[in-house]
């Protein structure tokens, strides 16, 4: 206890930096799906893939049958996906971090089941799963 009181400034910095490291993990709320789980959803024809990366990244490679709607345009263009509201929407980004914001937008648009590809397209490629160009 004496150490903490004598070095309160250093202890404070340690606590703040630890909190800053944990913050992204604590704020990402929503469903996640591994590449294998997404593969099952695709194979059973129960999923719509929404890729929220920009057009250039999408052109370099994407999941089969994915629809590209960049994150900045998703709120305006979510009507394009209305006919798929009864399916699971799988949101894909580069590393799986920006997709949570897109998932919230789709949930507000009326999608009942929205999941994020855990690890994004990079995890998909790491698993050696098919990519369409």
GROMACS .gro file of C-alpha atoms in nm:
model
  133
    1UNK     CA    1   0.000   0.000   0.000
    2UNK     CA    2   0.289   0.234   0.077
    3UNK     CA    3   0.430   0.172  -0.272
    4UNK     CA    4   0.097   0.271  -0.431
    5UNK     CA    5   0.079   0.591  -0.229
    6UNK     CA    6   0.443   0.679  -0.296
    7UNK     CA    7   0.407   0.614  -0.670
    8UNK     CA    8   0.047   0.716  -0.732
    9UNK     CA    9   0.135   0.885  -1.062
   10UNK     CA   10   0.294   0.568  -1.204
   11UNK     CA   11   0.009   0.351  -1.077
   12UNK     CA   12  -0.240   0.589  -1.238
   13UNK     CA   13  -0.061   0.568  -1.572
   14UNK     CA   14  -0.057   0.187  -1.552
   15UNK     CA   15  -0.430   0.173  -1.477
   16UNK     CA   16  -0.515   0.416  -1.757
   17UNK     CA   17  -0.303   0.235  -2.014
   18UNK     CA   18  -0.456  -0.099  -1.915
   19UNK     CA   19  -0.803   0.049  -1.951
   20UNK     CA   20  -0.713   0.190  -2.293
   21UNK     CA   21  -0.602  -0.156  -2.406
   22UNK     CA   22  -0.923  -0.318  -2.283
   23UNK     CA   23  -1.162  -0.053  -2.414
   24UNK     CA   24  -1.195  -0.186  -2.774
   25UNK     CA   25  -1.272  -0.536  -2.651
   26UNK     CA   26  -1.533  -0.409  -2.407
   27UNK     CA   27  -1.712  -0.183  -2.655
   28UNK     CA   28  -1.746  -0.441  -2.935
   29UNK     CA   29  -2.083  -0.584  -2.856
   30UNK     CA   30  -2.262  -0.810  -3.095
   31UNK     CA   31  -2.245  -1.153  -3.241
   32UNK     CA   32  -1.926  -1.286  -3.390
   33UNK     CA   33  -1.881  -1.580  -3.622
   34UNK     CA   34  -1.563  -1.765  -3.707
   35UNK     CA   35  -1.476  -1.825  -4.072
   36UNK     CA   36  -1.594  -2.186  -4.031
   37UNK     CA   37  -1.931  -2.074  -3.894
   38UNK     CA   38  -1.973  -1.827  -4.180
   39UNK     CA   39  -1.890  -2.105  -4.426
   40UNK     CA   40  -2.172  -2.314  -4.282
   41UNK     CA   41  -2.414  -2.021  -4.312
   42UNK     CA   42  -2.314  -1.965  -4.675
   43UNK     CA   43  -2.339  -2.336  -4.764
   44UNK     CA   44  -2.686  -2.358  -4.613
   45UNK     CA   45  -2.793  -2.048  -4.813
   46UNK     CA   46  -2.900  -1.871  -4.496
   47UNK     CA   47  -2.663  -1.575  -4.508
   48UNK     CA   48  -2.619  -1.249  -4.692
   49UNK     CA   49  -2.261  -1.125  -4.696
   50UNK     CA   50  -2.217  -0.748  -4.666
   51UNK     CA   51  -1.861  -0.628  -4.727
   52UNK     CA   52  -1.813  -0.278  -4.584
   53UNK     CA   53  -1.463  -0.217  -4.722
   54UNK     CA   54  -1.403   0.039  -4.996
   55UNK     CA   55  -1.442  -0.060  -5.361
   56UNK     CA   56  -1.066  -0.094  -5.420
   57UNK     CA   57  -1.019  -0.339  -5.133
   58UNK     CA   58  -1.332  -0.527  -5.238
   59UNK     CA   59  -1.191  -0.559  -5.591
   60UNK     CA   60  -0.874  -0.721  -5.459
   61UNK     CA   61  -1.075  -1.012  -5.325
   62UNK     CA   62  -1.393  -1.080  -5.133
   63UNK     CA   63  -1.613  -1.361  -5.007
   64UNK     CA   64  -1.823  -1.533  -5.274
   65UNK     CA   65  -2.156  -1.358  -5.344
   66UNK     CA   66  -2.068  -1.065  -5.115
   67UNK     CA   67  -2.238  -0.731  -5.166
   68UNK     CA   68  -2.011  -0.428  -5.137
   69UNK     CA   69  -2.155  -0.130  -4.952
   70UNK     CA   70  -1.877   0.084  -4.799
   71UNK     CA   71  -1.928   0.165  -4.432
   72UNK     CA   72  -1.972   0.537  -4.500
   73UNK     CA   73  -2.261   0.467  -4.738
   74UNK     CA   74  -2.429   0.184  -4.546
   75UNK     CA   75  -2.688   0.394  -4.364
   76UNK     CA   76  -2.807   0.548  -4.693
   77UNK     CA   77  -2.791   0.226  -4.896
   78UNK     CA   78  -2.924  -0.027  -4.644
   79UNK     CA   79  -3.252  -0.031  -4.840
   80UNK     CA   80  -3.071  -0.232  -5.108
   81UNK     CA   81  -3.063  -0.520  -4.861
   82UNK     CA   82  -3.432  -0.509  -4.756
   83UNK     CA   83  -3.519  -0.832  -4.938
   84UNK     CA   84  -3.257  -1.015  -4.728
   85UNK     CA   85  -3.387  -0.913  -4.384
   86UNK     CA   86  -3.511  -1.264  -4.313
   87UNK     CA   87  -3.159  -1.405  -4.355
   88UNK     CA   88  -2.853  -1.375  -4.136
   89UNK     CA   89  -2.644  -1.075  -4.240
   90UNK     CA   90  -2.271  -1.139  -4.213
   91UNK     CA   91  -2.071  -0.816  -4.203
   92UNK     CA   92  -1.713  -0.829  -4.330
   93UNK     CA   93  -1.436  -0.570  -4.308
   94UNK     CA   94  -1.058  -0.597  -4.331
   95UNK     CA   95  -0.977  -0.709  -3.976
   96UNK     CA   96  -1.317  -0.740  -3.809
   97UNK     CA   97  -1.312  -0.417  -3.608
   98UNK     CA   98  -1.509  -0.170  -3.821
   99UNK     CA   99  -1.778  -0.427  -3.891
  100UNK     CA  100  -1.934  -0.381  -3.546
  101UNK     CA  101  -2.040  -0.028  -3.641
  102UNK     CA  102  -2.192  -0.162  -3.962
  103UNK     CA  103  -2.372  -0.434  -3.767
  104UNK     CA  104  -2.535  -0.170  -3.549
  105UNK     CA  105  -2.652   0.019  -3.859
  106UNK     CA  106  -2.807  -0.299  -4.003
  107UNK     CA  107  -2.976  -0.382  -3.674
  108UNK     CA  108  -3.131  -0.033  -3.670
  109UNK     CA  109  -3.245  -0.092  -4.029
  110UNK     CA  110  -3.446  -0.394  -3.914
  111UNK     CA  111  -3.216  -0.692  -3.958
  112UNK     CA  112  -3.293  -0.942  -3.683
  113UNK     CA  113  -2.978  -1.153  -3.710
  114UNK     CA  114  -2.648  -0.974  -3.779
  115UNK     CA  115  -2.307  -1.130  -3.716
  116UNK     CA  116  -1.954  -1.003  -3.773
  117UNK     CA  117  -1.687  -1.218  -3.936
  118UNK     CA  118  -1.436  -1.247  -3.653
  119UNK     CA  119  -1.096  -1.136  -3.784
  120UNK     CA  120  -1.244  -1.001  -4.107
  121UNK     CA  121  -1.126  -1.090  -4.455
  122UNK     CA  122  -0.774  -1.143  -4.321
  123UNK     CA  123  -0.892  -1.432  -4.101
  124UNK     CA  124  -1.084  -1.573  -4.397
  125UNK     CA  125  -0.769  -1.568  -4.613
  126UNK     CA  126  -0.557  -1.713  -4.331
  127UNK     CA  127  -0.790  -2.013  -4.316
  128UNK     CA  128  -0.736  -2.066  -4.691
  129UNK     CA  129  -1.105  -2.020  -4.771
  130UNK     CA  130  -1.217  -1.917  -5.122
  131UNK     CA  131  -1.188  -1.558  -5.238
  132UNK     CA  132  -1.360  -1.414  -5.547
  133UNK     CA  133  -1.206  -1.130  -5.748
   0.00000   0.00000   0.00000
